[in-house]
Amino acid sequence: MATSGHHSSEYQDFDQLLKRVHQIGKDVVLPAAEDVDKHARFPREAIDALKEAKLLSAYVPVEFGGMGLNIAQIAKICEVLGQYCGSSAMVYAMHKIQVACIVHHGTSSPYFRNYLHDLVNQQRLIASATTEIGVGGDLRSSVCAVEVTGNTFKLTKKAPVISYGVDADDIMVTSRRSEQSPASDQVHVLVKKQNYHLEPISGWDTLGFRGTCSSGFVLSSSGSTEQILPVPFADILSQTMHPYAHIVWSSLWSGIAADAVNLARAFVREQARKNPSAPPTSALRLAETDSVLQTMRNNVRAAVVEYDQLLRDGNPDAFNNFGFTIRTNNLKLSCSQLIVDIVGRAMLICGISSYRNDSKFSLSRQIRDAYGAALMVNNDRIMNHNATMLMVHKEG
Amino acid sequence: MSLETIREILTQHGRLPVDVKTLADDSDLYNAGLTSLATVSLMLALEDAFNIEFPENKLSRKTFESIEAISEAIEELKG
């Protein structure tokens, strides 16, 4: 597990690192954001800059050469990136979810220990192929199966979405354990770029998060059986993918919301300067919006504290507790709605300037990104899960 | 015999893609296709049949991972 950095010197280092992330945001990520959004293209500059700063292995423990940051620090980096470009932050966050799956569940395997060193040295970008055509978005069901012959496997998957599939270096794929296994007996497999082929089946021309390039593909791959993570996917999902994903997503959404609030603040200041005698009405709206942003950030923080504690406790059964699952789902439900609320409030403050595409106060990209949050893993699906669990869950 | 009752309830409420008869008492039910949502219906039916209530600390995967585990949890709750 990642170290948790409690010495003041580490905090100082992390402050320095965050400054560097802000610098990358200002110098590289933000200047490309408009073009990335306009052309729905991969944020190449941003990811290259993050690779150069070795940030793709930020969650890899120090013993493998990574930075050994904890979940709170990774969440903060996602939030900062979200302030400059939602798509770049989303690509980074999705990569980090895959890294966490390997860090938490792969280190008993010599293959994955080696892979972590490669990840550090080569700053490999990992994509994910979880959803599959024919299972309706349910991560815990697979149609495709690993076909094992001796020490090698073949795997073909029809994936409606593989975000940045074309630009990734490797892909983590879920599938049935064998051709005889039921749909829910799943494994998590790492496939390497030289061993897979992607045949496009759908494009990615969306309202927002356009730079994630989440097109659909038929993935055909092969490899060695040691590339299968040595733990059932059910455990990887409950202990890592589910909580980690909702935390990093909610963090980057907070970043997008904070960006909108920052713009609104700049707008209010400009108005106040024009008429110094009376504070503008928009100042009141800004105060209101800021308090909503604080609620959103506090939601993320509470989830980070709980998850970090569970990771330290190291009791794998605790992650399956209904209460923890419900709270993790609630984080996603609330933050995906608060982002729309906050960006919308910022737009009311900035007025028509925010509605324009050609103004320095434009919030067009942010509001379009914001509406994606409730739809990526649809909130209704999550709420249905919670509704079922709440029938039997009792508060302690 | 409570194992038989558990098997009956599992057949009715577990929504498993496989025949419950083919499962051993210690077979992993999640690997056999038990979903977390089906676990809830299963749990409600078990509570009803055995006149028990699963407390919060029993609401986890471990309690329902096999017919044997369910039986042990019920024994414990019935005291």
Coordinates of C-alpha atoms in Angstrom, one line a residue:
Chain A
M1 CA 0.0 0.0 0.0
A2 CA 1.1 3.6 -0.6
T3 CA 2.8 5.4 2.2
S4 CA 0.9 8.2 3.8
G5 CA 3.4 11.0 4.1
H6 CA 2.9 12.4 7.6
H7 CA 6.3 14.1 8.2
S8 CA 6.4 17.8 7.7
S9 CA 9.2 17.5 5.2
E10 CA 7.0 15.3 3.0
Y11 CA 4.2 17.8 3.3
Q12 CA 6.7 20.5 2.2
D13 CA 7.7 18.3 -0.8
F14 CA 4.0 17.8 -1.6
D15 CA 3.4 21.5 -1.5
Q16 CA 6.3 21.9 -4.0
L17 CA 4.8 19.2 -6.1
L18 CA 1.4 20.8 -6.1
K19 CA 3.0 24.1 -7.2
R20 CA 4.6 22.2 -10.1
V21 CA 1.2 20.7 -11.0
H22 CA -0.3 24.3 -11.0
Q23 CA 2.6 25.4 -13.2
I24 CA 2.0 22.6 -15.7
G25 CA -1.7 23.5 -15.6
K26 CA -1.0 27.1 -16.4
D27 CA 1.8 26.6 -19.0
V28 CA 0.6 23.4 -20.8
V29 CA -2.8 22.1 -19.8
L30 CA -4.9 25.3 -20.0
P31 CA -3.4 26.7 -23.2
A32 CA -4.3 23.4 -25.0
A33 CA -7.7 22.9 -23.3
E34 CA -9.7 24.9 -26.0
D35 CA -8.2 23.0 -28.9
V36 CA -8.6 19.6 -27.1
D37 CA -12.3 20.4 -26.5
K38 CA -12.9 21.9 -30.0
H39 CA -11.4 18.9 -31.9
A40 CA -12.3 16.2 -29.3
R41 CA -8.6 15.2 -29.4
F42 CA -6.4 13.5 -26.9
P43 CA -4.7 16.0 -24.5
R44 CA -1.2 15.0 -25.7
E45 CA 0.6 18.0 -24.3
A46 CA -0.9 17.6 -20.9
I47 CA -0.1 13.9 -20.5
D48 CA 3.4 14.4 -21.9
A49 CA 4.0 17.1 -19.3
L50 CA 2.7 14.9 -16.5
K51 CA 4.9 12.0 -17.7
E52 CA 7.9 14.3 -17.7
A53 CA 7.1 15.2 -14.0
K54 CA 6.8 11.5 -13.3
L55 CA 3.3 12.0 -12.2
L56 CA 2.0 8.9 -13.9
S57 CA 3.6 6.8 -11.2
A58 CA 2.7 9.2 -8.3
Y59 CA 0.7 6.5 -6.6
V60 CA 3.4 3.8 -7.0
P61 CA 5.1 3.0 -3.7
V62 CA 8.6 4.4 -3.2
E63 CA 10.1 0.9 -3.1
F64 CA 9.2 0.5 -6.8
G65 CA 10.6 4.0 -7.6
G66 CA 7.3 5.9 -7.5
M67 CA 6.4 8.9 -5.4
G68 CA 4.4 6.8 -2.9
L69 CA 1.6 9.5 -2.6
N70 CA -1.5 8.6 -0.7
I71 CA -5.2 8.8 -1.9
A72 CA -5.6 12.3 -0.4
Q73 CA -2.6 13.6 -2.3
I74 CA -3.7 11.9 -5.6
A75 CA -7.2 13.4 -5.1
K76 CA -5.7 16.9 -4.7
I77 CA -3.6 16.5 -7.9
C78 CA -6.8 15.6 -9.8
E79 CA -8.6 18.6 -8.3
V80 CA -5.8 20.9 -9.4
L81 CA -5.8 19.5 -12.9
G82 CA -9.6 19.8 -13.1
Q83 CA -9.1 23.6 -12.7
Y84 CA -7.3 23.8 -16.0
C85 CA -8.9 21.1 -18.3
G86 CA -11.6 18.6 -17.3
S87 CA -10.6 16.1 -20.0
S88 CA -6.9 16.1 -19.1
A89 CA -7.8 15.7 -15.4
M90 CA -10.2 12.8 -16.3
V91 CA -7.6 11.0 -18.3
Y92 CA -5.1 11.3 -15.4
A93 CA -7.7 10.2 -12.9
M94 CA -8.8 7.2 -14.9
H95 CA -5.1 6.2 -15.4
K96 CA -4.6 6.5 -11.6
I97 CA -7.5 4.1 -10.9
Q98 CA -5.8 1.4 -13.0
V99 CA -2.5 2.1 -11.3
A100 CA -4.2 1.7 -7.9
C101 CA -5.6 -1.6 -8.9
I102 CA -2.1 -2.9 -9.7
V103 CA -0.5 -1.3 -6.6
H104 CA -3.2 -2.7 -4.2
H105 CA -3.7 -6.1 -5.8
G106 CA -0.6 -7.0 -7.9
T107 CA 2.4 -6.7 -5.7
S108 CA 2.4 -10.4 -4.7
S109 CA 3.2 -11.2 -8.3
P110 CA 6.7 -10.9 -9.7
Y111 CA 5.3 -9.9 -13.1
F112 CA 3.4 -7.0 -11.7
R113 CA 6.2 -5.9 -9.4
N114 CA 8.3 -5.7 -12.6
Y115 CA 5.6 -3.9 -14.4
L116 CA 5.5 -1.2 -11.6
H117 CA 9.2 -0.5 -12.3
D118 CA 8.4 -0.2 -16.0
L119 CA 5.5 2.1 -15.2
V120 CA 7.8 4.3 -13.3
N121 CA 10.7 4.3 -15.8
Q122 CA 8.6 4.5 -19.0
Q123 CA 5.6 6.5 -17.5
R124 CA 3.2 4.2 -19.3
L125 CA -0.4 5.4 -19.6
I126 CA -3.0 2.7 -18.7
A127 CA -6.5 2.7 -20.1
S128 CA -9.4 0.6 -19.0
A129 CA -11.9 -1.7 -20.8
T130 CA -14.6 -2.6 -18.2
T131 CA -18.0 -2.1 -19.8
E132 CA -19.0 -4.5 -22.6
I133 CA -21.6 -4.7 -25.3
G134 CA -24.3 -7.1 -24.2
V135 CA -24.1 -6.5 -20.4
G136 CA -25.7 -3.0 -20.2
G137 CA -23.1 -1.2 -18.2
D138 CA -22.9 -3.7 -15.3
L139 CA -19.2 -3.9 -14.4
R140 CA -19.8 -7.2 -12.5
S141 CA -20.7 -9.1 -15.6
S142 CA -18.6 -10.2 -18.5
V143 CA -19.4 -11.9 -21.8
C144 CA -15.8 -12.2 -23.0
A145 CA -13.6 -14.9 -21.5
V146 CA -9.8 -15.4 -21.1
E147 CA -9.0 -18.4 -23.4
V148 CA -6.0 -20.0 -21.7
T149 CA -3.6 -22.4 -23.5
G150 CA -0.6 -23.4 -21.4
N151 CA 0.9 -20.2 -20.2
T152 CA -0.6 -17.9 -22.7
F153 CA -4.1 -16.4 -23.2
K154 CA -6.2 -14.9 -25.9
L155 CA -8.9 -12.3 -25.1
T156 CA -11.3 -10.5 -27.4
K157 CA -13.8 -7.9 -26.0
K158 CA -16.4 -5.7 -27.6
A159 CA -16.0 -2.6 -25.5
P160 CA -18.5 0.3 -26.1
V161 CA -16.0 2.6 -24.4
I162 CA -12.3 2.6 -24.0
S163 CA -11.3 6.1 -22.9
Y164 CA -8.0 7.3 -24.6
G165 CA -7.7 3.7 -25.9
V166 CA -5.8 4.7 -29.0
D167 CA -3.3 6.8 -27.0
A168 CA -2.7 4.5 -24.1
D169 CA 0.3 2.3 -23.7
D170 CA -1.5 -0.6 -22.0
I171 CA -5.1 -1.5 -21.2
M172 CA -6.6 -3.3 -18.1
V173 CA -9.5 -5.5 -19.3
T174 CA -12.2 -7.3 -17.3
S175 CA -13.3 -10.7 -18.5
R176 CA -14.7 -14.1 -17.3
R177 CA -12.0 -16.3 -15.7
S178 CA -12.5 -19.0 -18.3
E179 CA -14.9 -20.0 -21.1
Q180 CA -16.7 -22.1 -18.5
S181 CA -17.1 -19.4 -15.9
P182 CA -20.4 -17.6 -15.1
A183 CA -20.7 -14.0 -16.1
S184 CA -19.7 -12.7 -12.6
D185 CA -16.6 -14.8 -12.1
Q186 CA -14.2 -12.2 -13.4
V187 CA -10.5 -11.5 -13.7
H188 CA -8.7 -8.2 -14.4
V189 CA -6.0 -8.6 -17.1
L190 CA -3.3 -6.2 -18.2
V191 CA -2.8 -6.2 -22.0
K192 CA 0.3 -4.6 -23.6
K193 CA 0.2 -2.3 -26.6
Q194 CA 2.4 -4.6 -28.7
N195 CA 0.0 -7.5 -28.0
Y196 CA -3.4 -5.9 -28.7
H197 CA -5.3 -4.6 -31.7
L198 CA -8.1 -2.1 -31.5
E199 CA -10.8 -2.1 -34.2
P200 CA -12.9 1.1 -33.9
I201 CA -16.7 0.5 -33.6
S202 CA -17.9 3.9 -32.4
G203 CA -16.6 7.5 -32.2
W204 CA -16.6 10.1 -29.4
D205 CA -18.4 13.3 -30.5
T206 CA -20.0 14.4 -27.2
L207 CA -21.2 17.5 -25.4
G208 CA -18.4 17.5 -22.8
F209 CA -15.2 15.6 -21.7
R210 CA -14.4 15.6 -25.4
G211 CA -10.7 15.1 -24.9
T212 CA -11.1 11.7 -23.1
C213 CA -11.6 10.2 -26.6
S214 CA -13.8 7.5 -25.1
S215 CA -14.5 5.6 -28.4
G216 CA -15.7 2.0 -28.7
F217 CA -13.5 -0.8 -29.9
V218 CA -13.3 -4.5 -30.5
L219 CA -10.1 -5.3 -28.5
S220 CA -8.2 -8.4 -29.6
S221 CA -5.3 -9.3 -27.4
S222 CA -3.0 -12.0 -26.3
G223 CA -0.4 -12.4 -23.6
S224 CA 1.1 -14.5 -20.8
T225 CA -1.2 -15.7 -18.0
E226 CA 1.0 -13.9 -15.4
Q227 CA -0.7 -10.7 -16.8
I228 CA -3.9 -11.7 -15.0
L229 CA -4.1 -10.0 -11.6
P230 CA -3.9 -12.6 -8.9
V231 CA -7.1 -11.5 -7.2
P232 CA -10.7 -11.9 -8.3
F233 CA -12.1 -8.8 -10.0
A234 CA -14.9 -8.7 -7.4
D235 CA -12.4 -7.8 -4.7
I236 CA -10.5 -5.4 -6.9
L237 CA -13.7 -3.6 -7.6
S238 CA -14.9 -3.3 -4.0
Q239 CA -11.5 -2.6 -2.4
T240 CA -10.1 -0.3 -5.1
M241 CA -11.8 0.5 -8.3
H242 CA -15.2 1.6 -6.9
P243 CA -14.1 3.8 -4.0
Y244 CA -10.9 5.1 -5.8
A245 CA -12.9 6.0 -8.9
H246 CA -15.6 8.0 -7.1
I247 CA -13.0 9.8 -5.0
V248 CA -10.8 10.9 -8.0
W249 CA -13.7 11.7 -10.2
S250 CA -15.4 13.8 -7.5
S251 CA -12.1 15.5 -6.9
L252 CA -11.6 16.6 -10.4
W253 CA -15.2 17.7 -10.6
S254 CA -14.5 19.9 -7.6
G255 CA -11.6 21.3 -9.6
I256 CA -13.9 22.2 -12.5
A257 CA -16.3 23.7 -10.0
A258 CA -13.5 25.7 -8.3
D259 CA -12.4 26.9 -11.7
A260 CA -15.9 28.3 -12.4
V261 CA -16.0 29.9 -8.9
N262 CA -12.5 31.5 -9.6
L263 CA -13.8 33.0 -12.8
A264 CA -16.9 34.3 -11.1
R265 CA -14.7 35.8 -8.4
A266 CA -12.7 37.6 -11.0
F267 CA -15.9 38.9 -12.6
V268 CA -17.3 40.2 -9.4
R269 CA -14.0 42.0 -8.6
E270 CA -14.1 43.6 -12.0
Q271 CA -17.6 44.8 -11.4
A272 CA -16.7 46.1 -7.9
R273 CA -13.8 48.1 -9.3
K274 CA -16.1 49.8 -11.8
N275 CA -18.5 50.8 -9.0
P276 CA -16.5 50.9 -5.8
S277 CA -19.3 52.7 -3.8
A278 CA -21.6 49.7 -3.5
P279 CA -20.8 45.9 -3.6
P280 CA -22.4 44.3 -6.6
T281 CA -25.4 42.0 -6.2
S282 CA -23.2 39.3 -7.8
A283 CA -21.0 39.4 -4.7
L284 CA -23.8 37.9 -2.7
R285 CA -24.3 35.2 -5.2
L286 CA -20.6 34.5 -5.1
A287 CA -20.7 34.1 -1.3
E288 CA -23.6 31.6 -1.8
T289 CA -21.7 29.6 -4.5
D290 CA -18.5 29.5 -2.5
S291 CA -20.4 27.8 0.4
V292 CA -21.8 25.1 -2.0
L293 CA -18.2 24.5 -3.3
Q294 CA -17.1 24.0 0.3
T295 CA -19.8 21.4 0.8
M296 CA -18.6 19.6 -2.3
R297 CA -15.0 19.6 -1.2
N298 CA -15.9 18.5 2.3
N299 CA -17.8 15.5 0.8
V300 CA -14.7 14.5 -1.0
R301 CA -12.5 15.0 2.0
A302 CA -14.8 12.8 4.2
A303 CA -14.7 10.0 1.7
V304 CA -10.9 10.3 1.4
V305 CA -10.5 10.1 5.2
E306 CA -12.7 7.0 5.5
Y307 CA -11.1 5.2 2.5
D308 CA -7.6 6.0 3.7
Q309 CA -8.4 4.6 7.1
L310 CA -9.8 1.4 5.6
L311 CA -6.6 1.0 3.5
R312 CA -4.5 1.4 6.7
D313 CA -6.7 -1.0 8.6
G314 CA -6.1 -3.6 5.9
N315 CA -9.3 -5.6 6.6
P316 CA -10.5 -6.6 3.1
D317 CA -14.0 -7.4 4.4
A318 CA -14.6 -3.8 5.5
F319 CA -14.8 -2.6 1.9
N320 CA -17.8 -4.8 1.3
N321 CA -19.7 -3.3 4.2
F322 CA -23.0 -1.9 2.8
G323 CA -22.6 1.4 4.7
F324 CA -19.2 2.1 3.1
T325 CA -20.6 1.2 -0.4
I326 CA -23.6 3.4 0.1
R327 CA -21.5 6.3 1.3
T328 CA -19.2 5.9 -1.7
N329 CA -22.1 5.9 -4.0
N330 CA -23.6 9.0 -2.3
L331 CA -20.3 10.8 -2.8
K332 CA -20.7 10.3 -6.6
L333 CA -24.4 11.2 -6.6
S334 CA -23.9 14.4 -4.7
C335 CA -20.7 15.7 -6.4
S336 CA -22.1 15.0 -9.9
Q337 CA -25.0 17.2 -9.1
L338 CA -23.2 19.8 -7.1
I339 CA -20.8 20.4 -10.1
V340 CA -23.8 21.4 -12.3
D341 CA -25.2 23.5 -9.5
I342 CA -21.9 25.4 -8.9
V343 CA -21.0 26.0 -12.6
G344 CA -24.6 27.1 -13.2
R345 CA -24.4 29.6 -10.3
A346 CA -21.1 30.9 -11.6
M347 CA -22.8 31.5 -15.0
L348 CA -25.5 33.5 -13.3
I349 CA -22.8 35.7 -11.7
C350 CA -20.8 36.2 -15.0
G351 CA -24.0 36.6 -17.0
I352 CA -23.9 36.5 -20.8
S353 CA -20.0 36.7 -20.8
S354 CA -20.0 33.1 -19.4
Y355 CA -22.4 32.0 -22.2
R356 CA -20.2 33.3 -24.9
N357 CA -17.5 31.0 -26.4
D358 CA -15.2 34.0 -27.2
S359 CA -15.1 35.7 -23.8
K360 CA -12.4 35.4 -21.1
F361 CA -15.3 34.6 -18.7
S362 CA -16.6 31.8 -20.9
L363 CA -17.9 28.8 -18.9
S364 CA -19.0 26.9 -22.0
R365 CA -16.5 24.0 -21.6
Q366 CA -17.1 23.7 -17.8
I367 CA -20.9 23.5 -18.0
R368 CA -20.7 20.9 -20.8
D369 CA -18.2 18.9 -18.8
A370 CA -20.3 19.3 -15.7
Y371 CA -23.3 17.6 -17.3
G372 CA -21.3 14.5 -18.0
A373 CA -20.7 13.7 -14.3
A374 CA -24.2 12.3 -13.6
L375 CA -24.1 10.2 -16.8
M376 CA -20.7 8.5 -16.6
V377 CA -21.9 5.5 -14.6
N378 CA -25.4 6.7 -14.6
N379 CA -26.7 8.1 -11.3
D380 CA -30.0 6.2 -11.7
R381 CA -28.1 2.9 -11.7
I382 CA -26.2 3.9 -8.6
M383 CA -29.3 5.1 -6.9
N384 CA -31.0 1.8 -7.6
H385 CA -28.1 0.0 -5.9
N386 CA -28.4 2.3 -2.9
A387 CA -32.2 1.9 -2.8
T388 CA -31.8 -1.9 -2.6
M389 CA -29.0 -1.8 0.0
L390 CA -30.9 0.7 2.2
M391 CA -33.7 -1.7 2.6
V392 CA -31.5 -3.8 4.9
H393 CA -28.8 -1.3 5.9
K394 CA -29.1 0.0 9.5
E395 CA -27.1 3.0 10.8
G396 CA -24.8 1.9 13.6
Chain B
M1 CA -32.5 -29.1 8.3
S2 CA -31.4 -25.5 7.8
L3 CA -29.0 -26.2 5.0
E4 CA -31.9 -27.6 2.9
T5 CA -34.0 -24.5 3.7
I6 CA -31.1 -22.3 2.8
R7 CA -30.8 -24.1 -0.5
E8 CA -34.5 -23.6 -1.2
I9 CA -34.4 -19.9 -0.4
L10 CA -31.2 -19.6 -2.5
T11 CA -33.0 -21.2 -5.4
Q12 CA -36.0 -18.9 -5.1
H13 CA -34.2 -15.6 -4.4
G14 CA -30.5 -15.9 -5.4
R15 CA -31.2 -15.4 -9.1
L16 CA -28.2 -17.6 -9.8
P17 CA -27.3 -18.5 -13.4
V18 CA -26.5 -22.1 -12.3
D19 CA -28.6 -24.8 -10.7
V20 CA -28.2 -24.6 -6.9
K21 CA -28.1 -28.4 -6.7
T22 CA -24.8 -28.3 -8.5
L23 CA -23.2 -26.2 -5.8
A24 CA -21.4 -27.7 -2.8
D25 CA -22.0 -26.3 0.7
D26 CA -18.7 -24.4 0.6
S27 CA -18.9 -23.3 -3.1
D28 CA -18.3 -19.6 -3.6
L29 CA -21.7 -18.1 -4.3
Y30 CA -20.3 -14.9 -5.8
N31 CA -18.2 -16.9 -8.2
A32 CA -21.4 -18.8 -9.0
G33 CA -23.0 -15.5 -10.0
L34 CA -24.6 -14.1 -6.8
T35 CA -24.9 -10.3 -7.2
S36 CA -25.0 -7.8 -4.4
L37 CA -28.5 -6.9 -5.3
A38 CA -29.7 -10.5 -5.2
T39 CA -27.9 -10.8 -1.8
V40 CA -30.5 -8.3 -0.5
S41 CA -33.5 -10.3 -1.6
L42 CA -31.8 -13.5 -0.3
M43 CA -31.2 -11.8 3.1
L44 CA -34.8 -10.6 3.4
A45 CA -36.1 -14.1 2.7
L46 CA -33.6 -15.7 5.2
E47 CA -34.7 -13.2 7.9
D48 CA -38.3 -14.1 7.2
A49 CA -37.8 -17.9 7.2
F50 CA -35.5 -18.1 10.3
N51 CA -37.1 -15.2 12.2
I52 CA -33.9 -13.4 12.6
E53 CA -32.4 -10.0 11.7
F54 CA -29.0 -9.6 10.2
P55 CA -27.2 -6.8 12.1
E56 CA -25.1 -4.2 10.3
N57 CA -21.8 -6.1 11.0
K58 CA -23.2 -9.2 9.1
L59 CA -24.1 -7.2 6.0
S60 CA -21.0 -8.1 4.1
R61 CA -19.9 -10.4 1.3
K62 CA -18.4 -12.8 3.8
T63 CA -21.7 -13.7 5.4
F64 CA -23.2 -14.8 2.1
E65 CA -20.2 -16.2 0.4
S66 CA -21.3 -19.9 0.7
I67 CA -24.3 -22.0 1.9
E68 CA -22.1 -23.0 4.8
A69 CA -21.3 -19.4 5.7
I70 CA -24.9 -18.4 5.6
S71 CA -25.8 -21.4 7.9
E72 CA -23.0 -20.4 10.3
A73 CA -24.3 -16.8 10.5
I74 CA -27.8 -18.0 11.1
E75 CA -26.7 -20.3 13.9
E76 CA -24.8 -17.5 15.5
L77 CA -27.8 -15.1 15.3
K78 CA -30.2 -17.7 16.7
G79 CA -27.7 -18.1 19.5

